[in-house]
Structure formats: C-alpha cells, structure tokens
Amino acid sequence: MNPLCGRCNRVVYPTEKVNCLDKYWHKGCFSCEICKMTLNMKNYKGFEKRPYCNAHYPKTNFTPVADTPENLRLKHQSKMQSHVLYKEEFEKNKGKGFSVVADTPELQRIKKTQDNISNIKYHEEFEKSRMGGEAPPHQPSNPTSAYQPPPASQNFHYEPAAEPVRQAAAAPPPSAGKRYRAVYDYSAADEDEVSFVDGDVIVDVQQIDEGWMYGRVERTGQQGMLPANYVEAI
C-alpha cells in the first residue's frame, strides 16, 4: 500500500515520492512551511518534522523552555532529591564526629604540626617549671635573719649565669646551636608563625617536617613556625 503525503494527505506513488523527516512527500509538496518554496534534499532544514528554507528556519530560544511547567517540576524534584540525600548522609554520619574531614592530607599535616608545636611548648614549660622549682629549696635552708644577704650576693655572683639560663629555657634543648639565614621576606599568615625579612638570622631552629621549621628571629626576638624553603643554613 502506498503511503500518504505529509502535507496534502494524498497517496504518494514511487515515481514522485520523497522520503524525509520520517514522512513521505510529493516532490511538489516538499516545500517551506512559510514561503512555500520547493525544497530538495540539499537545501531543506527540518524543525519539528516540518521542512523550512534557510531564510525561514525558526530560531531556537532556550529561555522559554527553561520556564515550562515540566522543567520547573523537574527542577523542583531534583532539589527535593538532593535535600533528601543530604539528610540521609547527615543522619548516616551523625555521631561520628569529624573523622571523615580529619583524614584529608592537609588536615593531617596541620594536626602533625600542631602536635609538634605542643611538644615544643611542653618542653619550654617543663624547663621553666624546673628552673623555678630548683630555686625555692635553697631559701628554706637559710635562716630568716639571713634572708636579705643572699639576694645581694646572688646579684654579684650569679647574675651573669642567669641570662644563659633564660635562653636555654626559651628554646627547646634539641634545637640549640642551629642557625639559619633568611633568603626571602616572609609575613606570618597565622598566630603560630613568625615574620622576618631577607638577611635576618634565625636561631634555635628545630625541624618540624619537610616544609616547616620552628625557631626564633634574632633581630626581633619573636619565635614561631617558618617555611623551610625561605631560609638557608649558616
């Protein structure tokens, strides 16, 4: 049985049949929807299974499509689905704390750095408490009447030795003697870091990891963390 023409709905015979846009057309019926110019397989443009010439081909505009009720429904459905998945993940991870976040490489490096700084601070406090704990036992052994002479004698005999004791307590014992020189300017980006300029001498340096050190700037007296690639050993 011969098919019907897509425009005039009459029978299309094989000698005049044009098969295009999923339809059959008479050669004379295969024309532009607007200007009725006869088209062929080389110069037609299809839109919604209708033939058009190049001049009258509809211009596609996607703005009205985004506001159709169907697309608005899909958008709302996607938003609700995302909200449901978020609640499911929240309930699944509820009570687990921040273990998932703490396993990232960056947070592991920060945690390691903080542990090293805490260890350094612990040694400093330990040295200070030890130095402060050794002084009181000498005072009770002296009589009350001799309380004032010992400070006077200490001012003359032990004052030169007091300054080195403070220096030893200010820096960790393992880092004593290591000196570095700054080769670039650096501004502290956090409270536990230290700023310096090119040429500053960094003393009492201790290696924390491959990228960071802990030391004291000799010019300013400030101490804290500093990047290892900004200094060189003296």
Backbone as a ProteinNet text record, in pm:
[ID]
protein_1_A
[PRIMARY]
MNPLCGRCNRVVYPTEKVNCLDKYWHKGCFSCEICKMTLNMKNYKGFEKRPYCNAHYPKTNFTPVADTPENLRLKHQSKMQSHVLYKEEFEKNKGKGFSVVADTPELQRIKKTQDNISNIKYHEEFEKSRMGGEAPPHQPSNPTSAYQPPPASQNFHYEPAAEPVRQAAAAPPPSAGKRYRAVYDYSAADEDEVSFVDGDVIVDVQQIDEGWMYGRVERTGQQGMLPANYVEAI
[TERTIARY]
83.7	0	87.6	57.5	136.8	104	206.7	183.8	116.1	73.7	9.7	112	87.6	176.5	165.1	278.8	279.9	213.2	184.8	122.9	-22.4	-41.7	-176.4	-256.1	-192	-257.5	-314.6	-254.4	-293.8	-189.4	-225.9	-135.6	-12.1	103.5	230.9	279.3	295.8	342.1	495.5	555	702	773.4	716	785.6	796.8	710.4	713.2	734	786	796.1	927.9	917.1	1034	1022.2	1120.8	1120.1	1213	1154.4	1235.5	1156.5	1231.1	1170	1066.3	1094.9	1009	871.8	862.6	736.1	762.5	654.1	660.3	592.9	652.4	603.3	598.1	503.2	514	628.3	693.3	802.3	752.7	631.9	577.9	531.6	497.6	451.8	567.6	686.4	801.7	854.9	791.8	822.5	829.1	877.8	892.5	755.8	745.9	619.8	577.2	672.3	640.7	621	724.6	719.5	676.3	658.6	614.2	714.4	841	942.8	973.4	975.5	1002.5	1145.2	1158.3	1287.5	1331.9	1457.9	1510.4	1594.7	1659.7	1733.5	1859.6	1901.6	2024.4	2001.3	1886.6	1868.4	1760.6	1701.3	1596.6	1658.5	1582.2	1616.9	1492.9	1505.9	1390.7	1378.8	1257.8	1229.1	1093.3	1094.7	973.9	906.7	989.4	945.4	868.8	906.4	850	963.3	954.4	1062.5	1057.4	1175.3	1187.6	1306.2	1297.9	1414	1509.8	1626.6	1729.7	1686	1609.8	1570.1	1461.6	1374.6	1262.4	1277.3	1397.5	1419.8	1401.4	1318.1	1291.9	1419.5	1435.5	1548.4	1516.5	1603.3	1580.4	1612.9	1529.1	1549.2	1520.3	1619.8	1608.8	1551.7	1530.5	1478.2	1335.6	1243	1107.9	1104.4	1198.9	1198.8	1230.3	1318.6	1357.1	1242.9	1140.3	1030.6	904.9	915.4	797.4	758.7	633.3	590.9	663.9	694.1	762.7	903	975.1	1111.5	1110.9	1013.5	1003.3	976.3	894.2	867	993	1069.2	1193.3	1295.2	1299.7	1392.4	1356.3	1227.1	1181.8	1206.9	1185.7	1208	1355.4	1443.7	1588.2	1631	1575.2	1609.5	1564.9	1444.9	1394.6	1477.3	1518.6	1600.5	1735.3	1796	1923.3	1907.4	1796.1	1771.2	1755.4	1687.3	1668.1	1801.6	1884.5	2015.5	2102.9	2092.7	2172.3	2130.5	1999.6	1952.1	1993.9	1991.7	2033.8	2181	2265.8	2408	2430.4	2354	2368.3	2332.6	2220.7	2179.2	2277.3	2334.6	2428.3	2556.8	2602.9	2728.2	2706.3	2581.7	2551.7	2615.7	2684.2	2750.4	2888.6	2931.9	3065.7	3172.1	3131.1	3228	3281.5	3405.4	3467	3578.4	3564.3	3670.5	3691.9	3583.1	3596.7	3676.7	3649.2	3721.5	3865.4	3887.7	4021.9	4117.1	4065.7	4151.3	4211.7	4181.1	4238.6	4386.8	4469.6	4614.5	4647.8	4574.4	4604.9	4580.6	4467.2	4437.9	4530.5	4575.8	4673.7	4805	4845.3	4968.9	4953.9	4835.9	4812.6	4811.6	4749.2	4745	4884.5	4967.7	5104.5	5183.9	5165.9	5236.6	5194.7	5064.6	5017.4	5069.5	5079.3	5134.6	5280.3	5356.8	5497.4	5511.5	5425.7	5430.9	5392.2	5291.7	5252	5365.2	5438.8	5551.6	5661	5685.2	5787.2	5744.5	5616.9	5566.8	5573.3	5549.3	5555.9	5696.3	5797.2	5935.2	5973.2	5922.9	5953.1	5893.9	5765.7	5702.8	5770	5813.3	5879.9	6012.3	6089.3	6217.4	6195.2	6091.9	6065.9	6022.9	5936.2	5891.1	6004.6	6095.7	6209.1	6304.9	6329.3	6415.8	6351.6	6219.2	6150.6	6139.3	6140.5	6128.1	6258.1	6373	6500.8	6538.4	6487.2	6525.8	6469	6340.9	6285.9	6354	6403.4	6464.8	6585.4	6656.2	6774.1	6734.5	6617.8	6578.6	6537.1	6458.1	6420	6538.2	6648.5	6762.6	6834	6816.3	6880.7	6791.8	6847.1	6766.8	6691.8	6593	6513.5	6596	6689.3	6773.5	6865.6	6898.2	6989.9	6914.8	6790.4	6707.1	6752	6790.4	6827.3	6968.5	7068.3	7203.2	7209.9	7139.6	7154.3	7117.3	7008.2	6982	7093.4	7156.5	7266.3	7383.7	7414.6	7526.8	7495.1	7368.4	7331.3	7341.6	7316.5	7326.2	7468.3	7567.9	7707.7	7764.6	7728	7794.9	7719.7	7588.4	7510.9	7433.9	7438.5	7365.2	7419	7548.3	7595.6	7542.5	7520.6	7474.5	7323	7251.6	7105.7	7059.7	7130.7	7089.4	7098	7207.1	7209.5	7100	7060.4	6954.8	6824.3	6793.9	6670.7	6672.4	6790.5	6799.6	6777.2	6828.8	6809.5	6664	6593.4	6453.6	6362.1	6407	6320.3	6309.3	6409.8	6410.2	6423.5	6373.8	6383.5	6528.8	6571.1	6710.1	6759.4	6679.8	6734	6774.4	6717	6742.5	6856.8	6921.1	7024.5	7141.5	7192.3	7310.3	7282	7159.1	7127.9	7090.6	7157.8	7134.8	7109.2	7014.4	6979.3	6970.7	6985.8	6973.4	6857.3	6772.5	6658	6706.5	6655.2	6690.6	6573.7	6456.1	6341.4	6267.4	6184.8	6094.2	5975.3	5925.9	5809.6	5723	5591.1	5494.9	5412.1	5399	5326.3	5181.5	5133.4	4995.5	4905.9	4963.7	4885.3	4950.6	4880.2	4931	5054.4	5067.8	5180.9	5301.4	5295.6	5407.8	5482	5600.6	5684.5	5723.5	5730.8	5766.6	5915.1	5975.9	6116.3	6141	6259	6298.1	6427	6459	6579.6	6703.5	6784.7	6906.6	6895.3	6772.3	6757.1	6818.5	6873.3	6931.9	6828.3	6801.7	6707	6788	6767.9	6843.9	6750.2	6813.2	6739.8	6637.1	6680.1	6590	6571.7	6449.4	6416.9	6331	6364.5	6290.7	6161.6	6047.2	5917.5	5880.5	5882.5	5862.1	5940.2	5911.6	5989.7	5971.9	5858.2	5832.4	5834.6	5841.9	5829.9	5936	5976.6	6070.7	6013.1	6078.4	6042.7	6169.4	6166.9	6286.5	6254.4	6360.4	6346.9	6426.3	6362.3	6429.1	6517.9	6648.1	6743.4	6721.8	6677.6	6661	6541.5	6428.8	6306.5	6279.9	6343.6	6318.2	6191.5	6115.9	5992.8	6025.9	5945.7	5966.4	5836.2	5847.9	5730.9	5770.1	5668.8	5692.2	5734.6	5815.3	5858.6	5880	5859.4	5879.3	6026.6	6056.9	6196.3	6262.2	6183.9	6244	6270.9	6246.9	6274.5	6405.8	6473.8	6597.9	6703.3	6830.8	6941.8	7031.4	7094.7	7179.6	7305	7346.1	7469.3	7585.3
-118.8	0	124.3	220.2	342.2	436	506.3	596.4	725.3	802.2	931	1043.5	1151.4	1267	1338.5	1388.2	1456.7	1592.5	1649	1780.5	1773.7	1705.7	1704.8	1580.3	1481.7	1358.8	1277.7	1287.8	1205.8	1097.5	998.1	885.2	932.4	883.7	918.4	795.2	809.3	697.2	697.9	582.8	572.9	669.6	704.6	790.7	935.7	977.5	1116	1122	1015	1005.5	1067.8	1145.8	1199.6	1154.1	1078.7	1025.6	1111.7	1190	1279.6	1317.3	1343.4	1384.3	1283	1153.9	1043.2	1048.7	1112.5	1120.9	1104.4	1086.4	1077.9	1201.8	1256.9	1380.2	1366	1438.7	1461.8	1560.2	1551.1	1644.3	1789.1	1814.4	1949.2	1991.7	1894.4	1926.7	1947.7	1902	1917.7	2060.6	2153.9	2296.7	2359.6	2483.8	2557.2	2584.6	2572.2	2595.3	2741.5	2832.1	2975.1	3031.1	3020.2	3083.2	2987.5	2859.1	2757	2734.1	2772.4	2746.8	2597.3	2542.1	2399.3	2369.3	2263.2	2225.7	2091	2059.3	1927.3	1878.5	1764.4	1703.2	1781.1	1877	1950.8	2085	2147.2	2282.1	2293.9	2182.6	2192	2191.4	2243.6	2234.7	2192	2088.2	2034.8	2090.4	2118.2	2163.1	2107	2023.1	1955.1	1879.4	1812.2	1726.9	1805.3	1933.9	2018	2080	2086.6	2142.8	2296.3	2358.6	2503.9	2536.8	2655	2704.1	2770	2804.5	2862.2	2996.3	3074.6	3207.5	3202.9	3103.4	3097.3	2988.3	2935.7	2833	2896	2839.8	2900.1	2911.3	3026.4	3047.9	2987.7	2901.3	2834.7	2928.9	2930.8	3012.8	2925.4	2913.3	2819.2	2881.9	3013.4	3075.6	3031.2	3031.1	2983.8	2836.5	2756.6	2614	2592.8	2676.9	2661.1	2696	2770.3	2810.3	2726.9	2619.1	2536.1	2464	2433.2	2363	2230.8	2159.4	2031	2050.2	2151.5	2175.7	2229.6	2311	2358.1	2243.2	2148.4	2031.1	1947.8	1928.3	1851.1	1921.5	2054	2129.1	2114	2125.2	2108.8	1966.6	1868.9	1729.4	1704.3	1760.5	1742.9	1807.3	1925.1	1993.1	1911.3	1856.4	1774.3	1648.2	1587.9	1467.1	1497.8	1611.5	1649.9	1673	1734.3	1758.6	1626.9	1532.8	1401.9	1330.2	1332.3	1267.2	1333.5	1467	1537.1	1493.2	1483.2	1441.3	1297.5	1211.2	1073.1	1067.1	1143.1	1143.7	1203	1305.8	1367.6	1269.9	1198.8	1102	984.8	947.8	835.4	869.5	995.7	1037.5	1102.3	1107.1	1171.4	1093	1162.1	1097.6	1045.4	1054	1005.1	1112.7	1235.6	1342.7	1385.8	1432.1	1487.1	1396.5	1265.6	1174	1176.2	1193.6	1194	1315.3	1430.8	1552.2	1546	1486.7	1484.4	1392.2	1310.4	1217.7	1277.9	1403.1	1465.1	1491.8	1486.7	1508.9	1644.2	1748.5	1882.9	1891.4	1835.3	1839.7	1749	1639.3	1555	1629.3	1710.5	1788.4	1894	1960.9	2062.5	1999.9	1882.3	1815.4	1776.3	1726.2	1689.4	1810.6	1923.5	2046.4	2095.2	2091.6	2135.1	2044.5	1915.5	1824.1	1856.5	1887.2	1922.4	2051.7	2151.9	2278.3	2256.1	2172.8	2143.5	2075.4	1988.4	1921.1	2020.8	2117.2	2219.3	2305.3	2349.9	2430.1	2353.7	2223.1	2141.8	2140.7	2124.9	2125.5	2260.9	2370.4	2502.6	2519.7	2481.8	2494.3	2404.2	2286.4	2194.4	2251.7	2312.1	2372.4	2491	2573	2687.8	2643.1	2542.2	2494.4	2429.1	2363.7	2300.3	2404.7	2509.5	2616.9	2689.7	2708.9	2775.7	2686.9	2554.8	2463.3	2439.9	2466.3	2444.4	2559.7	2680.6	2796	2792.1	2759.9	2764.8	2674	2551.4	2468.1	2532.8	2624.8	2686	2788	2850.8	2955.1	2900.1	2792.5	2743.5	2697.9	2655.2	2607.2	2720.5	2845.9	2958.8	3011.6	3066.1	3123.6	3247	3284.4	3402.8	3529.7	3534	3652.8	3673.6	3565.9	3575.3	3583	3625.3	3627.2	3733.7	3855.7	3963.4	3949.5	3902.9	3890.3	3800.4	3685.6	3600.7	3669.9	3752.4	3820.7	3914.3	3980.9	4070.9	3994.1	3879.1	3800.1	3737.5	3700.6	3643.4	3745.8	3873.5	3976.8	3990.4	3963.3	3979.1	3851.2	3736.8	3612.7	3534.9	3541.5	3453.7	3528	3659.9	3733.6	3705	3692.8	3659.8	3526	3431.3	3298.8	3294.2	3399.9	3396.4	3413.6	3496.8	3522.8	3397.7	3317.9	3193.5	3096.9	3097.6	3006.1	3041.4	3174.3	3215	3173.1	3186.4	3147.9	2999.1	2920.6	2775.8	2738.5	2813.8	2782.3	2831.9	2933	2990.6	2903.4	2820.5	2737.6	2591	2501.6	2357.9	2312.3	2227.4	2179.8	2113.2	2030.6	1964.3	2061.6	2187	2277	2374.1	2369.1	2465.8	2454	2572.3	2573.9	2580.9	2557.5	2560.5	2702	2754	2891.4	2890.5	2972.4	2985	3132.8	3162.4	3299	3305	3407.7	3425.1	3471.7	3408.4	3445.9	3517	3522.1	3595	3660.8	3759.6	3817.7	3725.1	3719.1	3634.6	3703.7	3709.1	3765.8	3652.1	3650.6	3543	3540.8	3420.8	3403	3350.8	3315.3	3261.7	3303.9	3283.6	3329	3250.7	3124.2	3043.8	3056.4	3148.8	3170.6	3298.1	3318.9	3434.4	3503.2	3637	3715.6	3751.2	3765.4	3806.2	3865.8	3926.4	3987.5	3922.5	3948.9	3892.9	3936.3	3839.4	3867.5	3843.5	3827.7	3800.8	3665.5	3658.9	3534.6	3465.2	3339.8	3258.8	3162.6	3167	3083.6	2983.8	2886.8	2782.7	2715.1	2674.9	2619.7	2469.8	2426.3	2283.3	2243.9	2134.4	2086.3	2019.5	2066.9	2007.3	1899.2	1935.5	1839.3	1888.1	1831.1	1865.9	2011.6	2071.9	2206.8	2315.4	2280	2380.8	2360.1	2471.2	2471.5	2555.2	2547.5	2629	2696.1	2828.8	2898.7	3039	3114.2	3249.1	3345.2	3457.9	3562.1	3641.9	3642.1	3706.7	3857.6	3920	4065.1	4110.4	4038.3	4080.3	4003.9	3888	3807	3724.4	3736.3	3658.5	3516.5	3421.7	3283	3220.3	3123.8	3056.5	2972.5	2930.2	2846.4	2931.3	2872.9	2942	2839.2	2878.2	2784	2753	2625.3	2582.8	2633.7	2656.7	2699.7	2850.1	2922.7	3065.1	3094.9	2993.4	3014.1	2915.9	2945.4	2857.3	2844.9	2732.1	2707	2794.3	2839.3	2918.3	2824.2
0	0	0	-85.2	-94.7	22.7	75.5	190.2	146.4	248.2	224.1	234.6	165.2	166.7	301.2	352.3	480.7	476.8	357.7	350.5	300.2	185.9	127.4	163.6	234.5	278	160.6	45	-69	-92	-171.6	-195.5	-270.2	-223.5	-287.6	-363.4	-494	-574.7	-582	-608.4	-604.1	-697.6	-809.4	-904.7	-856.3	-765.6	-717.6	-565.7	-506.5	-360	-311.2	-204.2	-131.9	12.9	59.6	196	281.9	373.4	456.4	581.6	693.7	820.5	868.6	846.4	888.7	822.7	706	633.4	483.3	411.4	264.9	206.6	102	41.4	-111.9	-171.6	-315.9	-339.9	-452	-480.8	-479.6	-523.9	-521.2	-383.2	-297.3	-161.9	-64.2	-101.8	-12.7	-27	43.5	31.3	169.7	174.6	301.4	361.4	491.4	560.9	554.5	535.9	539.2	398.4	315.1	182.1	71.2	102	6.5	-107.3	-85.7	-187.3	-192.6	-316.4	-332.2	-286.5	-206.1	-148.4	-202.4	-178.9	-211.7	-94	-111.5	-1.2	36.4	-46.9	-19.7	49.4	27.4	79.3	186.8	231	332.3	472.4	570.3	711.7	787.5	867.1	937.7	1078.2	1117.8	1254.5	1294.6	1402.1	1447.4	1333.3	1251.5	1139.9	1032.9	1018.3	912.6	834.3	699.2	618.6	614.8	619	609.4	519.3	458.1	383.5	481.6	432.1	518.5	576	499	544.4	650.6	647.4	740.5	846.6	860.4	962.5	1101.1	1187.7	1319.6	1403	1468.9	1558.4	1694.9	1739.2	1867.4	1982.2	2081.6	2200.6	2321.8	2408.1	2518.5	2645.1	2646.8	2767.8	2799.8	2701.5	2734.1	2774.6	2722	2754.5	2901.3	2955.9	3096.3	3190.8	3141.6	3227.4	3206.3	3130	3106.8	3236.1	3254.1	3377.5	3398.8	3290.5	3304.2	3359	3303.3	3352.5	3494.6	3527.8	3666	3761.5	3716	3800.4	3820.3	3710.4	3720.9	3810.5	3800.1	3884.8	4031.4	4061.6	4199.4	4249.2	4162.5	4200.2	4229	4145	4167.1	4298.7	4327.5	4452.2	4573.6	4566.4	4676.6	4693.4	4579.8	4587.2	4650.3	4613.5	4673.6	4823.1	4862.7	5004.5	5080.6	5018.9	5083.3	5098.3	4993	5001.3	5107.1	5116.6	5218	5358.4	5380.7	5512.2	5541.3	5439.1	5460	5499	5428.4	5462.6	5601	5634.6	5765.6	5876.4	5858.9	5959.9	5967.3	5850.7	5849.8	5924.4	5906.6	5970.5	6106.5	6151	6278.8	6392.4	6478.3	6591.7	6562.7	6437.6	6403.4	6417.8	6448.3	6462.6	6328	6327	6207.1	6155.5	6175	6135.1	5984.3	5906.9	5761.6	5715.9	5776.1	5739.5	5788.4	5905.5	5963.4	5887.5	5796.1	5723.9	5596.5	5566.3	5447.7	5468.8	5363.9	5381.2	5441	5403.5	5454.7	5604	5651	5792.9	5872.4	5812.3	5879.4	5899.4	5797.2	5811.7	5920.5	5924.4	6026.8	6166.1	6175.9	6305.1	6351.8	6259.4	6294.6	6338	6266.8	6302.5	6440.7	6468.6	6599.7	6711.1	6683.6	6783.5	6813.1	6706.2	6727	6805.9	6772.8	6846.6	6992.7	7017.5	7154.5	7230.7	7160.8	7224.3	7260.7	7168.9	7196.9	7314.7	7316.8	7427.3	7559.1	7551.4	7673.3	7730.5	7641.4	7688.8	7746.2	7683.5	7737.3	7876.9	7892.2	8023	8126.4	8081	8172.6	8222.3	8129.7	8168.1	8261.4	8229.6	8316.9	8456.1	8462.3	8593.5	8669.9	8596.2	8664.6	8720	8640.7	8687.9	8806.3	8798.3	8908.9	9030.7	9013.2	9126.5	9198.8	9132.1	9198	9290.6	9260.3	9340.9	9482.6	9502.8	9639.3	9739.4	9705	9809.3	9874.3	9806.8	9868.8	9973	9961	10054.7	10189.3	10198.3	10332.1	10414.6	10352.6	10429.8	10501.9	10454.5	10521.4	10633.6	10738.6	10848.7	10800.3	10878.6	10844.3	10854	10946.4	10962.8	10845	10773.9	10659.6	10528.4	10532.2	10411.3	10312.4	10362.1	10272.7	10215	10288.4	10228.5	10106.5	10102.1	9981.8	9851.4	9845.6	9718.3	9676.1	9775.5	9740.2	9683.8	9747.7	9697.7	9563.1	9543.9	9415.1	9303.4	9333.8	9231.6	9178.5	9267.6	9225.1	9166.7	9226.6	9189.4	9081.6	9081.4	8992.2	8884	8885.2	8781.6	8642.1	8616.8	8480.7	8431.7	8522.5	8480.5	8460.9	8506.7	8496.6	8352.7	8273.4	8135.9	8049.1	8054.3	7976	8015.2	8145.1	8187.6	8118.8	8105.3	8037.3	7890.9	7826.7	7686.1	7666.8	7759.3	7747	7767.6	7854.1	7879.3	7768.9	7693.2	7590.2	7467	7440.2	7319.3	7356.2	7275.9	7303.2	7303.2	7398.6	7406.4	7279.3	7206.4	7086.8	6977.6	6974.6	6864.1	6889.8	7009.6	7043.6	6946.1	6901.6	6817.1	6669.6	6624	6480.9	6441	6340.3	6294.4	6144.7	6103	5961.9	5925	5796.3	5746.8	5647.7	5661.5	5571.3	5434.3	5329.7	5191.9	5122.8	5186.7	5133.4	5249.9	5218.9	5316.9	5337.4	5461.9	5489.8	5594.1	5566.8	5661.1	5719.6	5850.4	5917.5	5873	5837.9	5792.7	5903.4	6020.7	6131.4	6261.8	6372.9	6501.6	6545.3	6501.5	6545.1	6452.3	6354	6263.9	6301.6	6243.3	6274.3	6144	6147.5	6029.9	6033.7	5915.5	5906.6	5769.6	5752.8	5626	5577.9	5453.9	5392.6	5470.2	5510.8	5584.4	5732.9	5787.4	5930.1	5966.5	6087.7	6137.9	6226.9	6198	6274.7	6361.4	6491.9	6584.3	6651.6	6719.1	6791.7	6701.6	6583	6482.1	6504.5	6495.6	6504.8	6386.1	6319.5	6202.7	6248.6	6194.7	6228.9	6127.2	5999.7	5892.2	5771.7	5652.3	5534	5492.3	5525.1	5476.6	5582.7	5713.1	5817.6	5926.4	5987	6098.3	6211.8	6328.3	6442.8	6492.7	6506.7	6550.7	6599.2	6634.5	6689	6602.3	6565.8	6487.3	6581.6	6556.1	6646.5	6652.6	6543.4	6539.4	6623.6	6616.5	6685.6	6814.9	6830	6948	6940.1	6832	6816.1	6771.3	6815.7	6777.8	6733.1	6644.9	6590	6469.3	6392.6	6275.7	6156.7	6068.5	5947.1	5837.3	5709.6	5598	5576.5	5553.4	5541.7	5414.2	5308.6	5182.4	5176.7	5287.8	5292.1	5364.1	5416.5	5490.9	5440.8	5474.5	5443.1	5565.3	5580.2	5697.3	5691.4	5806.7	5817.7	5853.6
[MASK]
++++++++++++++++++++++++++++++++++++++++++++++++++++++++++++++++++++++++++++++++++++++++++++++++++++++++++++++++++++++++++++++++++++++++++++++++++++++++++++++++++++++++++++++++++++++++++++++++++++++++++++++++++++++++++++++++++++++++++

